[in-house]
């Protein structure tokens, strides 16, 4: 009889939403289908359905009761309110729980959650996106079931390392909000608009869902700058081919507890270096002067602009970083991801 595996997380299929949490949830599900789909019954539950039906909670519990292995990929509220209930059902069924952490916020969150710490200490594995987070969970809470599991993509893409001759093309791809640093990007746009001595035309394109609270600000700024365009939300199958045409990714986030953002990984796969602010785990993934530049986390707009100018002016350095970025992306392949997971999911 096939082992029943349930992947529980925010898939975003109801409205076809897309963000880092959703992409990771879908990728984990697809990786399990690819690697063990022939010998396991792999089901899924999309927690987006909670928005549309109260009965979906009971559908979720029914699926949990039926599963033997729960692959759990929650956001904050799910972990806070539903995890104790989910844990209880899995404990009664003697089902294994694998908690895949998205982002780097878990340590701070657990400091006031003794119940959650106790429950998490008894699940099969907590899989984090960075060694920093793994070490912090082990040290601060004495958790012995923590495994580092970096973000990954299932793909076969190889970039062409485009050399734009008359343009310097910059891309931002993330949720569009001031907390993600879009004001830094508009300051960058203003600098190049006001600078009369640059040899190439600088183009800045935005991709991603626009946060409601920053919608008015964002569209006002886009209309204000002639070198800026909003191009909507990229579908997963189009991300790498689209990014391939750019020179540089920018990621000036104000979320200090970012984990391993999919934006960074997709940039590397597409052969793009990245200029980012120094969030907590940034140096786990961006190698300064090799695959990108990291500027101070706060009040660093001038350093941010300066880092972009460096790559704008130095074509050889830019091309070297493009190749370095793609080489680093090989560390985050689906095969490397499966090497970590197979000890848990492959029968011995």
mmCIF file of C-alpha atoms in Angstrom:
data_model
loop_
_atom_site.group_PDB
_atom_site.id
_atom_site.type_symbol
_atom_site.label_atom_id
_atom_site.label_comp_id
_atom_site.label_asym_id
_atom_site.label_seq_id
_atom_site.Cartn_x
_atom_site.Cartn_y
_atom_site.Cartn_z
ATOM 1 C CA UNK A 1 0.000 0.000 0.000
ATOM 2 C CA UNK A 2 1.316 3.451 -0.890
ATOM 3 C CA UNK A 3 2.236 5.786 1.960
ATOM 4 C CA UNK A 4 -0.146 8.744 2.168
ATOM 5 C CA UNK A 5 1.618 12.108 2.118
ATOM 6 C CA UNK A 6 -0.201 15.416 2.550
ATOM 7 C CA UNK A 7 1.397 18.737 1.577
ATOM 8 C CA UNK A 8 -0.361 21.471 3.543
ATOM 9 C CA UNK A 9 0.362 25.083 2.674
ATOM 10 C CA UNK A 10 -0.635 28.180 0.739
ATOM 11 C CA UNK A 11 -0.622 27.089 -2.910
ATOM 12 C CA UNK A 12 -2.494 30.148 -4.213
ATOM 13 C CA UNK A 13 -4.339 28.135 -6.852
ATOM 14 C CA UNK A 14 -7.767 29.639 -6.131
ATOM 15 C CA UNK A 15 -6.804 33.126 -7.368
ATOM 16 C CA UNK A 16 -3.491 32.114 -8.970
ATOM 17 C CA UNK A 17 -1.590 34.322 -6.522
ATOM 18 C CA UNK A 18 2.200 34.254 -6.605
ATOM 19 C CA UNK A 19 4.829 35.095 -4.003
ATOM 20 C CA UNK A 20 7.824 33.413 -2.395
ATOM 21 C CA UNK A 21 5.754 31.386 0.040
ATOM 22 C CA UNK A 22 3.526 30.069 -2.741
ATOM 23 C CA UNK A 23 6.381 29.210 -5.100
ATOM 24 C CA UNK A 24 8.211 27.275 -2.417
ATOM 25 C CA UNK A 25 5.063 25.377 -1.454
ATOM 26 C CA UNK A 26 4.417 24.412 -5.075
ATOM 27 C CA UNK A 27 8.055 23.432 -5.628
ATOM 28 C CA UNK A 28 8.151 21.120 -2.619
ATOM 29 C CA UNK A 29 4.932 19.460 -3.766
ATOM 30 C CA UNK A 30 6.263 19.045 -7.315
ATOM 31 C CA UNK A 31 9.592 17.681 -6.058
ATOM 32 C CA UNK A 32 7.822 15.006 -4.011
ATOM 33 C CA UNK A 33 5.649 14.085 -6.995
ATOM 34 C CA UNK A 34 8.741 13.827 -9.166
ATOM 35 C CA UNK A 35 10.808 11.743 -6.747
ATOM 36 C CA UNK A 36 8.319 9.529 -4.887
ATOM 37 C CA UNK A 37 5.063 9.982 -6.777
ATOM 38 C CA UNK A 38 5.229 6.414 -8.085
ATOM 39 C CA UNK A 39 5.344 4.879 -4.618
ATOM 40 C CA UNK A 40 3.413 7.356 -2.466
ATOM 41 C CA UNK A 41 -0.087 8.794 -2.542
ATOM 42 C CA UNK A 42 0.687 12.531 -2.498
ATOM 43 C CA UNK A 43 -2.212 14.846 -1.764
ATOM 44 C CA UNK A 44 -2.332 18.579 -1.140
ATOM 45 C CA UNK A 45 -4.457 21.099 0.726
ATOM 46 C CA UNK A 46 -4.420 24.778 -0.228
ATOM 47 C CA UNK A 47 -4.925 26.946 2.870
ATOM 48 C CA UNK A 48 -6.025 29.800 0.603
ATOM 49 C CA UNK A 49 -9.414 28.069 0.695
ATOM 50 C CA UNK A 50 -9.900 29.307 4.265
ATOM 51 C CA UNK A 51 -10.702 32.715 2.741
ATOM 52 C CA UNK A 52 -13.672 31.347 0.846
ATOM 53 C CA UNK A 53 -15.236 28.566 2.901
ATOM 54 C CA UNK A 54 -15.489 27.812 6.617
ATOM 55 C CA UNK A 55 -16.036 24.169 5.721
ATOM 56 C CA UNK A 56 -12.531 24.017 4.296
ATOM 57 C CA UNK A 57 -11.168 23.731 7.851
ATOM 58 C CA UNK A 58 -12.952 20.416 8.260
ATOM 59 C CA UNK A 59 -11.781 19.277 4.817
ATOM 60 C CA UNK A 60 -8.245 19.981 5.978
ATOM 61 C CA UNK A 61 -8.736 17.926 9.148
ATOM 62 C CA UNK A 62 -10.158 15.042 7.113
ATOM 63 C CA UNK A 63 -7.074 15.037 4.892
ATOM 64 C CA UNK A 64 -4.785 15.195 7.946
ATOM 65 C CA UNK A 65 -6.553 12.222 9.524
ATOM 66 C CA UNK A 66 -5.963 10.200 6.357
ATOM 67 C CA UNK A 67 -2.267 11.013 5.929
ATOM 68 C CA UNK A 68 0.759 9.255 7.363
ATOM 69 C CA UNK A 69 3.230 12.016 6.536
ATOM 70 C CA UNK A 70 2.394 15.711 6.790
ATOM 71 C CA UNK A 71 4.550 18.175 4.864
ATOM 72 C CA UNK A 72 3.686 21.395 6.644
ATOM 73 C CA UNK A 73 4.530 24.816 5.089
ATOM 74 C CA UNK A 74 2.703 27.425 7.185
ATOM 75 C CA UNK A 75 2.783 31.202 7.348
ATOM 76 C CA UNK A 76 2.558 33.045 10.676
ATOM 77 C CA UNK A 77 -1.150 32.717 11.457
ATOM 78 C CA UNK A 78 -1.325 29.081 10.463
ATOM 79 C CA UNK A 79 1.568 28.229 12.780
ATOM 80 C CA UNK A 80 0.163 30.333 15.605
ATOM 81 C CA UNK A 81 -3.446 29.187 15.611
ATOM 82 C CA UNK A 82 -3.675 25.894 13.711
ATOM 83 C CA UNK A 83 -0.432 24.100 14.463
ATOM 84 C CA UNK A 84 -1.427 22.906 17.978
ATOM 85 C CA UNK A 85 -4.612 21.413 16.500
ATOM 86 C CA UNK A 86 -2.763 19.881 13.558
ATOM 87 C CA UNK A 87 -0.131 18.456 15.903
ATOM 88 C CA UNK A 88 -2.797 16.841 18.087
ATOM 89 C CA UNK A 89 -4.414 15.057 15.139
ATOM 90 C CA UNK A 90 -1.047 13.877 13.835
ATOM 91 C CA UNK A 91 -0.057 12.678 17.323
ATOM 92 C CA UNK A 92 -3.245 10.627 17.596
ATOM 93 C CA UNK A 93 -2.592 9.110 14.170
ATOM 94 C CA UNK A 94 1.167 8.719 14.803
ATOM 95 C CA UNK A 95 1.773 10.670 11.619
ATOM 96 C CA UNK A 96 5.146 12.280 10.924
ATOM 97 C CA UNK A 97 5.338 16.067 10.531
ATOM 98 C CA UNK A 98 7.966 17.849 8.447
ATOM 99 C CA UNK A 99 7.859 21.609 8.958
ATOM 100 C CA UNK A 100 9.401 23.590 6.080
ATOM 101 C CA UNK A 101 10.200 27.087 7.301
ATOM 102 C CA UNK A 102 9.793 29.977 4.836
ATOM 103 C CA UNK A 103 11.679 33.111 5.853
ATOM 104 C CA UNK A 104 13.901 33.830 8.831
ATOM 105 C CA UNK A 105 11.368 34.947 11.438
ATOM 106 C CA UNK A 106 10.943 31.756 13.464
ATOM 107 C CA UNK A 107 13.471 32.400 16.255
ATOM 108 C CA UNK A 108 11.969 35.733 17.262
ATOM 109 C CA UNK A 109 8.466 34.296 16.983
ATOM 110 C CA UNK A 110 9.163 31.316 19.255
ATOM 111 C CA UNK A 111 10.624 33.379 22.103
ATOM 112 C CA UNK A 112 7.139 33.890 23.525
ATOM 113 C CA UNK A 113 5.657 30.561 22.382
ATOM 114 C CA UNK A 114 6.702 27.858 24.854
ATOM 115 C CA UNK A 115 3.892 25.539 23.743
ATOM 116 C CA UNK A 116 4.964 25.765 20.121
ATOM 117 C CA UNK A 117 8.591 25.083 21.037
ATOM 118 C CA UNK A 118 7.555 21.974 22.956
ATOM 119 C CA UNK A 119 5.416 20.690 20.095
ATOM 120 C CA UNK A 120 8.032 21.453 17.446
ATOM 121 C CA UNK A 121 10.658 19.572 19.419
ATOM 122 C CA UNK A 122 8.627 16.381 18.893
ATOM 123 C CA UNK A 123 8.019 16.517 15.152
ATOM 124 C CA UNK A 124 10.215 14.611 12.691
ATOM 125 C CA UNK A 125 12.120 17.590 11.258
ATOM 126 C CA UNK A 126 12.206 21.384 11.058
ATOM 127 C CA UNK A 127 13.726 22.362 7.720
ATOM 128 C CA UNK A 128 15.113 25.911 7.559
ATOM 129 C CA UNK A 129 16.407 27.986 4.671
ATOM 130 C CA UNK A 130 19.751 29.004 6.216
ATOM 131 C CA UNK A 131 22.494 27.669 8.469
ATOM 132 C CA UNK A 132 22.172 30.815 10.601
ATOM 133 C CA UNK A 133 18.555 30.031 11.381
ATOM 134 C CA UNK A 134 19.302 26.358 12.007
ATOM 135 C CA UNK A 135 22.070 27.256 14.450
ATOM 136 C CA UNK A 136 19.880 29.796 16.265
ATOM 137 C CA UNK A 137 17.004 27.322 16.705
ATOM 138 C CA UNK A 138 19.402 24.674 17.980
ATOM 139 C CA UNK A 139 21.179 27.026 20.383
ATOM 140 C CA UNK A 140 18.273 29.040 21.772
ATOM 141 C CA UNK A 141 15.642 26.311 22.056
ATOM 142 C CA UNK A 142 17.784 23.155 22.156
ATOM 143 C CA UNK A 143 15.884 21.722 19.235
ATOM 144 C CA UNK A 144 17.552 18.553 17.977
ATOM 145 C CA UNK A 145 15.490 18.010 14.841
ATOM 146 C CA UNK A 146 16.615 21.033 12.784
ATOM 147 C CA UNK A 147 17.896 20.506 9.240
ATOM 148 C CA UNK A 148 19.139 23.173 6.829
ATOM 149 C CA UNK A 149 17.186 22.973 3.588
ATOM 150 C CA UNK A 150 17.928 25.938 1.279
ATOM 151 C CA UNK A 151 15.409 27.239 -1.208
ATOM 152 C CA UNK A 152 15.503 25.551 -4.621
ATOM 153 C CA UNK A 153 13.955 25.501 -8.071
ATOM 154 C CA UNK A 154 13.057 22.689 -10.470
ATOM 155 C CA UNK A 155 14.369 23.923 -13.810
ATOM 156 C CA UNK A 156 16.687 23.232 -16.743
ATOM 157 C CA UNK A 157 17.370 26.864 -17.634
ATOM 158 C CA UNK A 158 20.798 28.057 -18.795
ATOM 159 C CA UNK A 159 21.192 31.832 -19.215
ATOM 160 C CA UNK A 160 22.695 33.436 -22.315
ATOM 161 C CA UNK A 161 24.443 36.187 -20.297
ATOM 162 C CA UNK A 162 23.012 38.947 -22.439
ATOM 163 C CA UNK A 163 25.291 41.951 -22.989
ATOM 164 C CA UNK A 164 23.079 44.997 -23.432
ATOM 165 C CA UNK A 165 25.054 47.522 -25.483
ATOM 166 C CA UNK A 166 22.923 50.666 -25.463
ATOM 167 C CA UNK A 167 20.967 50.040 -22.274
ATOM 168 C CA UNK A 168 21.561 49.066 -18.674
ATOM 169 C CA UNK A 169 18.526 47.064 -17.600
ATOM 170 C CA UNK A 170 17.646 46.774 -13.920
ATOM 171 C CA UNK A 171 14.889 44.562 -12.571
ATOM 172 C CA UNK A 172 12.984 44.410 -9.293
ATOM 173 C CA UNK A 173 10.917 41.260 -8.743
ATOM 174 C CA UNK A 174 9.147 40.843 -5.398
ATOM 175 C CA UNK A 175 6.055 42.016 -3.608
ATOM 176 C CA UNK A 176 5.783 45.713 -4.391
ATOM 177 C CA UNK A 177 5.803 47.622 -1.129
ATOM 178 C CA UNK A 178 7.903 50.160 0.709
ATOM 179 C CA UNK A 179 8.836 47.418 3.176
ATOM 180 C CA UNK A 180 10.559 45.717 0.240
ATOM 181 C CA UNK A 181 12.411 48.931 -0.538
ATOM 182 C CA UNK A 182 10.701 50.259 -3.649
ATOM 183 C CA UNK A 183 11.501 53.817 -2.526
ATOM 184 C CA UNK A 184 15.218 52.963 -2.873
ATOM 185 C CA UNK A 185 14.545 51.888 -6.456
ATOM 186 C CA UNK A 186 12.741 55.125 -7.248
ATOM 187 C CA UNK A 187 15.661 57.081 -5.766
ATOM 188 C CA UNK A 188 17.894 55.105 -8.115
ATOM 189 C CA UNK A 189 15.630 56.006 -11.045
ATOM 190 C CA UNK A 190 15.777 59.697 -10.093
ATOM 191 C CA UNK A 191 19.568 59.602 -9.923
ATOM 192 C CA UNK A 192 19.944 58.271 -13.452
ATOM 193 C CA UNK A 193 17.303 60.640 -14.797
ATOM 194 C CA UNK A 194 19.165 63.606 -13.336
ATOM 195 C CA UNK A 195 22.634 62.412 -14.332
ATOM 196 C CA UNK A 196 23.594 63.812 -17.725
ATOM 197 C CA UNK A 197 26.901 62.005 -18.221
ATOM 198 C CA UNK A 198 25.796 58.363 -18.339
ATOM 199 C CA UNK A 199 26.534 56.641 -21.637
ATOM 200 C CA UNK A 200 23.784 54.029 -21.600
ATOM 201 C CA UNK A 201 20.085 54.502 -21.072
ATOM 202 C CA UNK A 202 19.060 52.994 -17.731
ATOM 203 C CA UNK A 203 15.765 51.083 -17.695
ATOM 204 C CA UNK A 204 14.123 49.870 -14.488
ATOM 205 C CA UNK A 205 11.280 47.334 -14.617
ATOM 206 C CA UNK A 206 9.107 46.177 -11.718
ATOM 207 C CA UNK A 207 7.472 42.751 -11.487
ATOM 208 C CA UNK A 208 5.278 41.523 -8.660
ATOM 209 C CA UNK A 209 1.941 41.955 -6.887
ATOM 210 C CA UNK A 210 1.301 45.502 -5.646
ATOM 211 C CA UNK A 211 0.530 45.784 -1.924
ATOM 212 C CA UNK A 212 -2.713 47.672 -1.358
ATOM 213 C CA UNK A 213 -1.289 50.101 1.223
ATOM 214 C CA UNK A 214 1.412 51.264 -1.207
ATOM 215 C CA UNK A 215 -0.627 51.175 -4.408
ATOM 216 C CA UNK A 216 -1.165 54.944 -4.737
ATOM 217 C CA UNK A 217 2.476 55.723 -3.935
ATOM 218 C CA UNK A 218 3.776 53.124 -6.376
ATOM 219 C CA UNK A 219 1.725 54.141 -9.390
ATOM 220 C CA UNK A 220 2.401 57.829 -8.736
ATOM 221 C CA UNK A 221 6.140 57.122 -8.775
ATOM 222 C CA UNK A 222 5.949 54.945 -11.885
ATOM 223 C CA UNK A 223 4.147 57.751 -13.721
ATOM 224 C CA UNK A 224 6.713 60.263 -12.463
ATOM 225 C CA UNK A 225 9.771 58.462 -13.844
ATOM 226 C CA UNK A 226 10.203 58.003 -17.582
ATOM 227 C CA UNK A 227 12.735 55.197 -17.145
ATOM 228 C CA UNK A 228 10.471 53.032 -14.946
ATOM 229 C CA UNK A 229 7.807 50.527 -16.044
ATOM 230 C CA UNK A 230 5.527 48.192 -14.124
ATOM 231 C CA UNK A 231 5.177 44.909 -16.010
ATOM 232 C CA UNK A 232 2.778 42.938 -13.809
ATOM 233 C CA UNK A 233 3.297 39.537 -12.221
ATOM 234 C CA UNK A 234 5.510 36.951 -13.887
ATOM 235 C CA UNK A 235 4.208 33.410 -14.104
ATOM 236 C CA UNK A 236 6.704 30.818 -12.812
ATOM 237 C CA UNK A 237 7.315 29.296 -16.228
ATOM 238 C CA UNK A 238 8.345 32.705 -17.635
ATOM 239 C CA UNK A 239 10.559 34.006 -14.824
ATOM 240 C CA UNK A 240 14.020 32.883 -15.931
ATOM 241 C CA UNK A 241 13.628 33.607 -19.642
ATOM 242 C CA UNK A 242 12.365 37.090 -18.776
ATOM 243 C CA UNK A 243 15.102 37.864 -16.241
ATOM 244 C CA UNK A 244 17.727 36.641 -18.710
ATOM 245 C CA UNK A 245 17.329 39.919 -20.656
ATOM 246 C CA UNK A 246 18.367 42.107 -17.702
ATOM 247 C CA UNK A 247 21.748 43.148 -16.311
ATOM 248 C CA UNK A 248 21.055 43.394 -12.583
ATOM 249 C CA UNK A 249 18.521 42.509 -9.882
ATOM 250 C CA UNK A 250 17.873 44.900 -6.984
ATOM 251 C CA UNK A 251 16.456 43.783 -3.639
ATOM 252 C CA UNK A 252 16.570 46.580 -1.014
ATOM 253 C CA UNK A 253 14.346 44.802 1.513
ATOM 254 C CA UNK A 254 13.441 46.240 4.927
ATOM 255 C CA UNK A 255 12.403 42.824 6.258
ATOM 256 C CA UNK A 256 15.364 41.983 8.479
ATOM 257 C CA UNK A 257 14.205 38.386 8.953
ATOM 258 C CA UNK A 258 14.072 37.402 5.288
ATOM 259 C CA UNK A 259 15.112 33.779 4.842
ATOM 260 C CA UNK A 260 16.348 32.764 1.390
ATOM 261 C CA UNK A 261 14.188 34.920 -0.911
ATOM 262 C CA UNK A 262 13.149 33.285 -4.148
ATOM 263 C CA UNK A 263 13.981 36.604 -5.817
ATOM 264 C CA UNK A 264 17.673 36.036 -5.101
ATOM 265 C CA UNK A 265 17.585 32.442 -6.302
ATOM 266 C CA UNK A 266 15.741 33.298 -9.519
ATOM 267 C CA UNK A 267 18.227 36.088 -10.202
ATOM 268 C CA UNK A 268 21.164 33.694 -9.852
ATOM 269 C CA UNK A 269 19.536 31.057 -12.065
ATOM 270 C CA UNK A 270 19.040 33.762 -14.687
ATOM 271 C CA UNK A 271 22.667 34.874 -14.467
ATOM 272 C CA UNK A 272 22.011 38.140 -12.640
ATOM 273 C CA UNK A 273 24.047 39.565 -9.767
ATOM 274 C CA UNK A 274 22.067 41.316 -7.071
ATOM 275 C CA UNK A 275 22.359 44.503 -5.023
ATOM 276 C CA UNK A 276 20.570 44.036 -1.701
ATOM 277 C CA UNK A 277 20.331 45.464 1.775
ATOM 278 C CA UNK A 278 21.966 43.496 4.580
ATOM 279 C CA UNK A 279 19.060 41.520 5.982
ATOM 280 C CA UNK A 280 19.864 39.049 8.746
ATOM 281 C CA UNK A 281 20.820 36.113 6.523
ATOM 282 C CA UNK A 282 22.034 37.988 3.421
ATOM 283 C CA UNK A 283 25.642 36.773 3.566
ATOM 284 C CA UNK A 284 24.443 33.157 3.651
ATOM 285 C CA UNK A 285 23.445 33.586 0.011
ATOM 286 C CA UNK A 286 25.040 36.660 -1.597
ATOM 287 C CA UNK A 287 28.828 36.591 -1.795
ATOM 288 C CA UNK A 288 29.977 40.239 -1.701
ATOM 289 C CA UNK A 289 31.977 41.341 -4.750
ATOM 290 C CA UNK A 290 31.369 37.945 -6.364
ATOM 291 C CA UNK A 291 27.632 37.413 -6.860
ATOM 292 C CA UNK A 292 26.457 40.854 -5.770
ATOM 293 C CA UNK A 293 26.808 43.745 -3.363
ATOM 294 C CA UNK A 294 25.294 44.057 0.108
ATOM 295 C CA UNK A 295 24.686 47.555 1.504
ATOM 296 C CA UNK A 296 23.845 48.462 5.134
ATOM 297 C CA UNK A 297 20.343 47.493 6.192
ATOM 298 C CA UNK A 298 19.179 50.970 7.167
ATOM 299 C CA UNK A 299 19.622 54.471 5.716
ATOM 300 C CA UNK A 300 21.809 53.252 2.871
ATOM 301 C CA UNK A 301 20.194 54.647 -0.257
ATOM 302 C CA UNK A 302 23.433 56.360 -1.317
ATOM 303 C CA UNK A 303 25.427 53.134 -0.839
ATOM 304 C CA UNK A 304 22.707 51.295 -2.774
ATOM 305 C CA UNK A 305 22.944 53.725 -5.693
ATOM 306 C CA UNK A 306 26.738 53.583 -5.526
ATOM 307 C CA UNK A 307 26.769 49.784 -5.794
ATOM 308 C CA UNK A 308 24.550 49.917 -8.869
ATOM 309 C CA UNK A 309 26.774 52.596 -10.433
ATOM 310 C CA UNK A 310 29.813 50.349 -9.917
ATOM 311 C CA UNK A 311 28.261 47.618 -12.069
ATOM 312 C CA UNK A 312 26.895 50.157 -14.537
ATOM 313 C CA UNK A 313 30.393 51.509 -15.121
ATOM 314 C CA UNK A 314 32.392 48.270 -15.037
ATOM 315 C CA UNK A 315 31.212 45.938 -17.808
ATOM 316 C CA UNK A 316 33.890 43.325 -17.145
ATOM 317 C CA UNK A 317 32.968 43.113 -13.458
ATOM 318 C CA UNK A 318 29.285 42.870 -14.366
ATOM 319 C CA UNK A 319 29.878 39.969 -16.755
ATOM 320 C CA UNK A 320 32.084 38.168 -14.232
ATOM 321 C CA UNK A 321 29.385 38.512 -11.584
ATOM 322 C CA UNK A 322 26.729 37.250 -14.015
ATOM 323 C CA UNK A 323 28.664 34.016 -14.514
ATOM 324 C CA UNK A 324 29.415 33.723 -10.794
ATOM 325 C CA UNK A 325 25.729 34.124 -9.976
ATOM 326 C CA UNK A 326 24.707 31.290 -12.266
ATOM 327 C CA UNK A 327 27.452 29.029 -10.915
ATOM 328 C CA UNK A 328 26.225 29.665 -7.381
ATOM 329 C CA UNK A 329 22.665 28.799 -8.415
ATOM 330 C CA UNK A 330 23.810 25.212 -9.036
ATOM 331 C CA UNK A 331 24.078 24.807 -5.252
ATOM 332 C CA UNK A 332 20.304 25.227 -5.051
ATOM 333 C CA UNK A 333 19.198 22.694 -7.623
ATOM 334 C CA UNK A 334 16.307 20.294 -7.119
ATOM 335 C CA UNK A 335 18.808 17.421 -7.078
ATOM 336 C CA UNK A 336 20.695 18.955 -4.171
ATOM 337 C CA UNK A 337 17.382 19.562 -2.423
ATOM 338 C CA UNK A 338 16.430 15.914 -2.867
ATOM 339 C CA UNK A 339 19.776 14.771 -1.447
ATOM 340 C CA UNK A 340 18.656 16.359 1.825
ATOM 341 C CA UNK A 341 15.100 15.021 1.724
ATOM 342 C CA UNK A 342 15.642 11.513 0.463
ATOM 343 C CA UNK A 343 16.828 10.154 3.806
ATOM 344 C CA UNK A 344 13.384 11.005 5.174
ATOM 345 C CA UNK A 345 11.220 10.014 2.211
ATOM 346 C CA UNK A 346 12.955 7.116 0.498
ATOM 347 C CA UNK A 347 12.273 3.665 1.877
ATOM 348 C CA UNK A 348 15.377 1.885 3.149
#
